[in-house]
mmCIF file of C-alpha atoms in Angstrom:
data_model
loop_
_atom_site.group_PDB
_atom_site.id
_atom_site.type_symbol
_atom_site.label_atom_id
_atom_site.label_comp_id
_atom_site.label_asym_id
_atom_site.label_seq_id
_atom_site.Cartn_x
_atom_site.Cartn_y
_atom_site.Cartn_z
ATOM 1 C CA UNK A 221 0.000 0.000 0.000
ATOM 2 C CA UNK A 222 3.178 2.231 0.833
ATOM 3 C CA UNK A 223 4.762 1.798 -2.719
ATOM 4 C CA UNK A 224 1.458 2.393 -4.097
ATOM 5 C CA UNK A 225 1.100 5.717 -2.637
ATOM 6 C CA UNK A 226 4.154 7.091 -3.283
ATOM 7 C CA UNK A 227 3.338 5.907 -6.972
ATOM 8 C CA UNK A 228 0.571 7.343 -6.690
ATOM 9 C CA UNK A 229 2.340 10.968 -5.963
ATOM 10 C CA UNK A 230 4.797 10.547 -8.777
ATOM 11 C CA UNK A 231 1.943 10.056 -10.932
ATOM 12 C CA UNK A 232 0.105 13.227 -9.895
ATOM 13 C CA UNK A 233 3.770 15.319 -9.855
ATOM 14 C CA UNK A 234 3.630 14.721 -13.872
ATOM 15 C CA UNK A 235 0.764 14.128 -14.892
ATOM 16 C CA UNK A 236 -0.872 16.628 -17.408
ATOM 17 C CA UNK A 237 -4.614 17.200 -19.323
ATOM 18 C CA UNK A 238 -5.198 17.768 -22.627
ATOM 19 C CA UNK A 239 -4.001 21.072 -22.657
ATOM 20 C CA UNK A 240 -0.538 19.875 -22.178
ATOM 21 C CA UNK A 241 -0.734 17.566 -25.217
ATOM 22 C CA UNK A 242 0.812 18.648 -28.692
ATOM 23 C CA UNK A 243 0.111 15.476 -30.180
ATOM 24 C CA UNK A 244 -3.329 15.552 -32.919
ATOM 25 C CA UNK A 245 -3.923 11.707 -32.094
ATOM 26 C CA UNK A 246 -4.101 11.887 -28.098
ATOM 27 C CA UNK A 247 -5.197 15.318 -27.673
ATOM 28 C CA UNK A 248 -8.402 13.696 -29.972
ATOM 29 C CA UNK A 249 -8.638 10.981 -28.138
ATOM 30 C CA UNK A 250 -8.714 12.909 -24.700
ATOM 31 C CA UNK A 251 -11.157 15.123 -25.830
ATOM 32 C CA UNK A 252 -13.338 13.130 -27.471
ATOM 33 C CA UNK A 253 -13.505 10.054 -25.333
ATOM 34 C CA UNK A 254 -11.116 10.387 -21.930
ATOM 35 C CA UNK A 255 -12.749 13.847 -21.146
ATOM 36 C CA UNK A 256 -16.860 12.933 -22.497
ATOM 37 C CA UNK A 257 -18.867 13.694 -19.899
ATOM 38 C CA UNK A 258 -22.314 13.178 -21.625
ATOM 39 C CA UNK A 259 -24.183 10.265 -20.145
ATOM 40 C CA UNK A 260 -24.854 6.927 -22.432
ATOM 41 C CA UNK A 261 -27.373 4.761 -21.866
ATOM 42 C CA UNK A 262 -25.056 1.523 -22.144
ATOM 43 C CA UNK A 263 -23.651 2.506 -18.722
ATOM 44 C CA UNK A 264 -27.352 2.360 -16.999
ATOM 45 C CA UNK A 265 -26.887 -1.569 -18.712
ATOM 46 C CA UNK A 266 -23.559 -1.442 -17.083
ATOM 47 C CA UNK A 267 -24.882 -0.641 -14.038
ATOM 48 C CA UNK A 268 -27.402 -3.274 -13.452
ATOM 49 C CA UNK A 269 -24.391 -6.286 -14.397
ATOM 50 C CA UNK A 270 -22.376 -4.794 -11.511
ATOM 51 C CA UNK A 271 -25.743 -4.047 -9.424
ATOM 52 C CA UNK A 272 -26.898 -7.996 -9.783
ATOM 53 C CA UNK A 273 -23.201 -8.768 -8.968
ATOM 54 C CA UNK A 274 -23.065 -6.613 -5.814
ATOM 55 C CA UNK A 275 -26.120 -8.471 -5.019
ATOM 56 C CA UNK A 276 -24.906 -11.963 -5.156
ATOM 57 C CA UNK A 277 -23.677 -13.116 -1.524
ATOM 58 C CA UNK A 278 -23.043 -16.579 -2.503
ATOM 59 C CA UNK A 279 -19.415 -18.316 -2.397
ATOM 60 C CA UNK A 280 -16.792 -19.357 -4.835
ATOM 61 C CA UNK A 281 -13.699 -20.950 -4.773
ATOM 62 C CA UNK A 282 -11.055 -19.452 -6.821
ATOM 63 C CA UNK A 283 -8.129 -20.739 -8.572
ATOM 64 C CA UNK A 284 -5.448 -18.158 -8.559
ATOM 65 C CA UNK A 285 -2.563 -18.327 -11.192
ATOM 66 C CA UNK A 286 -1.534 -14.790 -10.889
ATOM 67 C CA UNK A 287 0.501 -13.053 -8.879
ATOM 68 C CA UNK A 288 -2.422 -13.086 -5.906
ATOM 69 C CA UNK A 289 -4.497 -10.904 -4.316
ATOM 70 C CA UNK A 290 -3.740 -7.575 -1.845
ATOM 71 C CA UNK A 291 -7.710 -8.049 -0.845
ATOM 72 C CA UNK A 292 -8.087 -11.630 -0.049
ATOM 73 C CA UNK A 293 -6.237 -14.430 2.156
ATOM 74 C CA UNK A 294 -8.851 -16.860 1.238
ATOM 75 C CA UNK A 295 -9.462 -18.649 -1.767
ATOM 76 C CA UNK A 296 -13.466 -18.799 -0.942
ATOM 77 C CA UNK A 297 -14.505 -15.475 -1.652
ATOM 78 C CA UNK A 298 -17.961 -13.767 -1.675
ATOM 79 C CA UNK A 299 -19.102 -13.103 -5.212
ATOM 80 C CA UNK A 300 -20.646 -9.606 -4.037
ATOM 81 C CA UNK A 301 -17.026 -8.846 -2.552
ATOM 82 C CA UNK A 302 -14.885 -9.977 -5.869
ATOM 83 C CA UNK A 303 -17.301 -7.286 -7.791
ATOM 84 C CA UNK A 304 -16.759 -4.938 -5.415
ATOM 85 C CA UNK A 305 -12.717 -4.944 -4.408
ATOM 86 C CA UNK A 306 -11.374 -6.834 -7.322
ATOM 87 C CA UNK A 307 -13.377 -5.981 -10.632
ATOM 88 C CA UNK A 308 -12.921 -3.289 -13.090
ATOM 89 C CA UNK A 309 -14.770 0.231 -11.355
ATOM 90 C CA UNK A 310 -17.659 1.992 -12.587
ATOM 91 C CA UNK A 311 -15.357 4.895 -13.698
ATOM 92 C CA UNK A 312 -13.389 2.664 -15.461
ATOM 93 C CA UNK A 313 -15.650 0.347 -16.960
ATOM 94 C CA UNK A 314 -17.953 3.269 -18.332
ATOM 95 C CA UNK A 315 -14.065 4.727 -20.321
ATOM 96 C CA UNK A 316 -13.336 1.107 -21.313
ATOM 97 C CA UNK A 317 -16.460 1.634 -23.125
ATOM 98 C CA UNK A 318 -16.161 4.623 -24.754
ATOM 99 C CA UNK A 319 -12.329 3.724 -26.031
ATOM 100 C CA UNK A 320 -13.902 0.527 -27.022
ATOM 101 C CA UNK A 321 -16.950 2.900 -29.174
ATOM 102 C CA UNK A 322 -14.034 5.512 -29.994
ATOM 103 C CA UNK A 323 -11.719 3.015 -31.814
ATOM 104 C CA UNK A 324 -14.403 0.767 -33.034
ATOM 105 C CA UNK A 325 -12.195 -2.238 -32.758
ATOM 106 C CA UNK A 326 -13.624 -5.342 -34.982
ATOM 107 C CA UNK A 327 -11.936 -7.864 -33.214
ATOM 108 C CA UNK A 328 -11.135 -7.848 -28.643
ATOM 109 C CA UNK A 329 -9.025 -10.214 -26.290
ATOM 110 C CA UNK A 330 -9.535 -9.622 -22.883
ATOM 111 C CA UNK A 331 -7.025 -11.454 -21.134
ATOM 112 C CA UNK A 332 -8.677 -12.175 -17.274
ATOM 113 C CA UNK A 333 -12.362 -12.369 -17.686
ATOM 114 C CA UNK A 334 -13.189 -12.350 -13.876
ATOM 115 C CA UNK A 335 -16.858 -11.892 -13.169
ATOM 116 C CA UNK A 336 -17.019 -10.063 -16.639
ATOM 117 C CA UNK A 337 -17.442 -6.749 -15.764
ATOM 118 C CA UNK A 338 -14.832 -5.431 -18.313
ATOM 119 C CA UNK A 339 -16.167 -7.746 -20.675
ATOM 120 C CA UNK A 340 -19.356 -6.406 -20.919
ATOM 121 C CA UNK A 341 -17.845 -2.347 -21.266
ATOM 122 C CA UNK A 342 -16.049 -4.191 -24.252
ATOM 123 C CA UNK A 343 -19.199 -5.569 -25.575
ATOM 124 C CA UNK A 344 -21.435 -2.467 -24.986
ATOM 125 C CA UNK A 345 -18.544 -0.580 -26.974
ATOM 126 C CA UNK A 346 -18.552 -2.157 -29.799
ATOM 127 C CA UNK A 347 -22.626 -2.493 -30.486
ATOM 128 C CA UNK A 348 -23.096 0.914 -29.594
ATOM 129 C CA UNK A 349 -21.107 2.004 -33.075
ATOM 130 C CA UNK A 350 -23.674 -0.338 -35.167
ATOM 131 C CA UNK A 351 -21.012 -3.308 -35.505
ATOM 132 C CA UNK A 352 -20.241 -6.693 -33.352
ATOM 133 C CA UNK A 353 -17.046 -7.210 -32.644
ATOM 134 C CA UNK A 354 -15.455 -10.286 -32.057
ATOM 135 C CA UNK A 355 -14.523 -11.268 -28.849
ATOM 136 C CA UNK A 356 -12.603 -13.690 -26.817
ATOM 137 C CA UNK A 357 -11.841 -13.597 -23.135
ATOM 138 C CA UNK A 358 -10.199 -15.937 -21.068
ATOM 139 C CA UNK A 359 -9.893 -16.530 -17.557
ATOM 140 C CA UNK A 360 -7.771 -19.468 -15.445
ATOM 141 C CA UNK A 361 -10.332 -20.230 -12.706
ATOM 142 C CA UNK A 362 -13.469 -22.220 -14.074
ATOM 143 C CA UNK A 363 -15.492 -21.497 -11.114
ATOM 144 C CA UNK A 364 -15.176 -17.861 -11.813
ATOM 145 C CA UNK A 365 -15.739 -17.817 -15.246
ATOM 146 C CA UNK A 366 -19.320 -20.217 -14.494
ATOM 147 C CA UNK A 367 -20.014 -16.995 -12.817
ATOM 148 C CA UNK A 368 -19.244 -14.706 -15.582
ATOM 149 C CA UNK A 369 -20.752 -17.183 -18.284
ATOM 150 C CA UNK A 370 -23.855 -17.025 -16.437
ATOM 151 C CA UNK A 371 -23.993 -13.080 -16.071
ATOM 152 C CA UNK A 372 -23.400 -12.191 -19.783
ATOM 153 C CA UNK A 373 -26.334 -14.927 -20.749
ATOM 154 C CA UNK A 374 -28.623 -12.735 -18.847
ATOM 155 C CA UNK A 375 -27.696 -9.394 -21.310
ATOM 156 C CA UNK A 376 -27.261 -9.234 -24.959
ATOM 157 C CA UNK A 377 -23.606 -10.060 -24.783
ATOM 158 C CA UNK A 378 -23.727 -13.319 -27.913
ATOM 159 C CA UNK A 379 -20.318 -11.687 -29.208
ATOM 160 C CA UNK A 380 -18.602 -13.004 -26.392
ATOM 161 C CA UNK A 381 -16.387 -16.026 -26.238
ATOM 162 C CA UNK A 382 -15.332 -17.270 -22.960
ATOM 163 C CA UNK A 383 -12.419 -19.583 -22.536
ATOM 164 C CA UNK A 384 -11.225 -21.272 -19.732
ATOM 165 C CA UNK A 385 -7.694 -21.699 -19.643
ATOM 166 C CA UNK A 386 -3.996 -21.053 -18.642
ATOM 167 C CA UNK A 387 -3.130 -17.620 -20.155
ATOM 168 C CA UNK A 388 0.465 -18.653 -21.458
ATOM 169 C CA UNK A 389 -0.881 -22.185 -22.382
ATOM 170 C CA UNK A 390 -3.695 -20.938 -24.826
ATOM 171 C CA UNK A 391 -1.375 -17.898 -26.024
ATOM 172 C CA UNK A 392 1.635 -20.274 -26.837
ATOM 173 C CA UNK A 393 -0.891 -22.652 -28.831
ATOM 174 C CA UNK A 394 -3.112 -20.304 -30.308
ATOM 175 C CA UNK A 395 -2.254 -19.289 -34.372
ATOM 176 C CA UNK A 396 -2.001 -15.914 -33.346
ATOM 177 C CA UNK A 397 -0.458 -14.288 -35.988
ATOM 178 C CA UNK A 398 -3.311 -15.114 -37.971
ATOM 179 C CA UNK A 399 -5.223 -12.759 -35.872
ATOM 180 C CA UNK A 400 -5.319 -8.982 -35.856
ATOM 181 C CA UNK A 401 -6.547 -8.178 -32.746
ATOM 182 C CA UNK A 402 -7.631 -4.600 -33.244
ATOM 183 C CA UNK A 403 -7.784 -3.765 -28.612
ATOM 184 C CA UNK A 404 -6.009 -6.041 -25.894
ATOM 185 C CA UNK A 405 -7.197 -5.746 -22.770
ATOM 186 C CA UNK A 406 -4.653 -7.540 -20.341
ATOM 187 C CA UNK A 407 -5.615 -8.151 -16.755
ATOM 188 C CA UNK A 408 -5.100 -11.449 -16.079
ATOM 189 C CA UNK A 409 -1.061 -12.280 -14.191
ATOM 190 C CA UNK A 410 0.221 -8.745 -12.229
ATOM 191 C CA UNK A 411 3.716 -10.075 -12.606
ATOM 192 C CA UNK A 412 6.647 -8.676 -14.732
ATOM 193 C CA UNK A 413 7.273 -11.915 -16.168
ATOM 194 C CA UNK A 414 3.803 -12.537 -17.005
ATOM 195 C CA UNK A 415 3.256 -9.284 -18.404
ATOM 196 C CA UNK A 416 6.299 -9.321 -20.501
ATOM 197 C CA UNK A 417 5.969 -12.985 -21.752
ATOM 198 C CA UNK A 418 1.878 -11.869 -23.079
ATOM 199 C CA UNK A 419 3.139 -8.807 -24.620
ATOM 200 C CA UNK A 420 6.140 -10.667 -26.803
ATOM 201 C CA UNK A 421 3.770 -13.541 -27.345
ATOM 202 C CA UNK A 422 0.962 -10.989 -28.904
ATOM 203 C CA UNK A 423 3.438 -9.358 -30.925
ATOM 204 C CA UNK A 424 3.056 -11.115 -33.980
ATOM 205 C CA UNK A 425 -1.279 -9.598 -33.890
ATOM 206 C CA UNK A 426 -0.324 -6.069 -34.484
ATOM 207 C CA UNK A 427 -1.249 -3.304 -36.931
ATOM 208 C CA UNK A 428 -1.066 -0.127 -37.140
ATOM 209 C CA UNK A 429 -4.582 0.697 -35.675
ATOM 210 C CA UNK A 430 -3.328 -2.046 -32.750
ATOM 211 C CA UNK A 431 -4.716 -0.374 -29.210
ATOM 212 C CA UNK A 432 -3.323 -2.540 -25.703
ATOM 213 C CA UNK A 433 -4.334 -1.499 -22.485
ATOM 214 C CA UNK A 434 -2.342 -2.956 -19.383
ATOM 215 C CA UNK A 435 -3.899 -2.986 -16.091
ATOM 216 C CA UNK A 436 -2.638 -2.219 -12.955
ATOM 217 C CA UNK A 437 0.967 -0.878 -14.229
ATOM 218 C CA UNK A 438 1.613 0.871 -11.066
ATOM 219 C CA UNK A 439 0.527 -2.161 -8.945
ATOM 220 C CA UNK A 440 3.736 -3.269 -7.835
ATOM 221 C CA UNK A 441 7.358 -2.239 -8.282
ATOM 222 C CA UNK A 442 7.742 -5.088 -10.889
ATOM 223 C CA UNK A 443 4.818 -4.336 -12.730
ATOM 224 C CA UNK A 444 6.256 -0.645 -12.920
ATOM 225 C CA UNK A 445 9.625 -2.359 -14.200
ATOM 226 C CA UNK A 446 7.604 -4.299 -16.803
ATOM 227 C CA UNK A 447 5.638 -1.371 -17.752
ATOM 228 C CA UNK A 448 8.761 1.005 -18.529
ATOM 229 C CA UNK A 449 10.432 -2.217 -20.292
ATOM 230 C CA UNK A 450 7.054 -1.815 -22.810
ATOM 231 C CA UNK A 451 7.604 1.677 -23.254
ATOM 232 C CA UNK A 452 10.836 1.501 -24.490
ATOM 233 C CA UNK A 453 10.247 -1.413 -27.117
ATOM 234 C CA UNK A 454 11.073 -0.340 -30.405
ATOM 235 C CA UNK A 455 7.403 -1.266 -32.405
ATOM 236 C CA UNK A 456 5.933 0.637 -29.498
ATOM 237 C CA UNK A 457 5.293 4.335 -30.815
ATOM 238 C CA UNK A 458 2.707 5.958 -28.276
ATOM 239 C CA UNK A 459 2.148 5.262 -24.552
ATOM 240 C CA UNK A 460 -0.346 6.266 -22.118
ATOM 241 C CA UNK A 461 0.142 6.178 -18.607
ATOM 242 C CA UNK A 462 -3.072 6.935 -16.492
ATOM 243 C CA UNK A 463 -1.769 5.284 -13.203
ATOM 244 C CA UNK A 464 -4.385 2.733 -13.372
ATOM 245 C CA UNK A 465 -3.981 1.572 -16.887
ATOM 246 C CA UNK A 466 -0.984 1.910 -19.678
ATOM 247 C CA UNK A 467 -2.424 2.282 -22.904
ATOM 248 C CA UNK A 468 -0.056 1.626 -26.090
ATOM 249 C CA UNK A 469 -0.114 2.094 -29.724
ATOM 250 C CA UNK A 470 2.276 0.807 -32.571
ATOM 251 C CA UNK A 471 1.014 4.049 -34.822
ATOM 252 C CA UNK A 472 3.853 3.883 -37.771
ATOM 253 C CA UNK A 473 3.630 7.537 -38.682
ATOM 254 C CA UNK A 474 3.665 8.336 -34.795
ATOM 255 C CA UNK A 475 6.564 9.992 -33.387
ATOM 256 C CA UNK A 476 7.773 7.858 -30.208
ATOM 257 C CA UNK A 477 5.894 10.293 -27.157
ATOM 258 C CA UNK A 478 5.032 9.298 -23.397
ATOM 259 C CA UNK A 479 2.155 10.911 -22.145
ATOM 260 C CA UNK A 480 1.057 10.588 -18.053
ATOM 261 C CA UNK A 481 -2.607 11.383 -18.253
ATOM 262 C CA UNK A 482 -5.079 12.406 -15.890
ATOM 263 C CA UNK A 483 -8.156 10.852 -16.140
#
């Protein structure tokens, strides 16, 4: 909790708004989807999946192949309290959304389903802009993704395609460079090596319109390490840093910028 405060203060120390940014593609996106304050409808829809979550007292036990939890010592956890303490937020599921709608993204991998709550911001994102994306999400622990299966059957979600599996397992055998992914979401394993090992095995998926977002980058001092290892690959162009989530872009024609947003 320490390290993450003083992260925290670095964070605020440079971080900047839009009016800070020179750059045409972020200072768009900023304004135009960071910064939207209008209301959307989708997040009333988002709002009941988390509601019927925060409602559910029963138990589950989880299967952790990550780098563990800073919340809970048990593996039986409350379903109400996973929502609650370990899923996406509301603030940050309703801007997973509207980068989702912004970028229009044909084809999603969320890596680390969970109870789905960032699933469904990915699905809302993309049907709001008249299209269904594809998407796949996996998750490790079957007993969470029952859970999560279960939710998304109850909303228009049928664009969803839950695995269960072992992240590295399914991303080693998977053809992936016949894939274009088009937005990564990875919150599955909040270790360096993890991180690292997704990011080089997802390599091969780019394009140019190629958007990642990496959870948690502040999380721990090796997740930091891992996050400024990312910035400073050489296909990586653009990189967002908004202390929650790292955002990066292989834009060809973009010059190689670091921005520390506040959102």
């Amino acid at each position: 909790m320490l390290f993450q405060i003083k992260s925290y203060l670095q964070f605020l120390w440079h971080s900047k708004n839009e009016h800070a940014v020179h750059s045409p593609f972020v200072f768009s996106l900023l304004t135009k989807c960071f910064y939207d304050k209008k209301s959307k409808p989708e997040y009333a829809i988002l709002r009941k999946y988390r509601n019927s979550l925060l409602a559910n007292n029963n138990t589950i036990e989880v299967t952790d192949f990550g780098a563990g939890s800073k919340v809970f010592k048990s593996n039986t956890r409350v379903i109400s309290k996973i929502a609650k303490t370990a899923g996406i937020s509301s603030k940050r599921a309703e801007l997973l959304f509207r980068i989702t709608h912004y970028f229009q993204p044909q084809s999603i991998l969320e890596i680390g389903t969970s109870l789905g709550l960032a699933t469904a911001a990915l699905s809302l994102g993309s049907r709001s802009v008249g299209i269904k994306a594809k998407i796949i999400t996996l998750e490790g622990c079957p007993n969470t993704m029952a859970i999560a299966k279960s939710q998304l059957q109850l909303f228009p979600f049928d664009n969803v395609n839950p695995i269960v599996t072992e992240f590295s397992s399914y991303l080693n055998d998977f053809r992936l460079s016949t894939f274009d992914f088009k937005l990564i979401y990875f919150d599955g394993n909040h270790s360096k090596k993890a991180t690292l090992d997704y990011f080089d095995l997802l390599l091969p998926t780019i394009t140019n319109e190629t958007v990642w977002i990496f959870d948690d980058i502040h999380w721990s001092p090796e997740m930091e390490e891992a996050w400024k290892i990312i910035k400073k690959h050489p296909k990586v162009t653009v990189t967002i840093d908004t202390f929650q989530w790292g955002l990066v872009f292989f834009r060809r024609e973009q010059p190689k910028e670091h921005f520390v947003i506040r959102t």
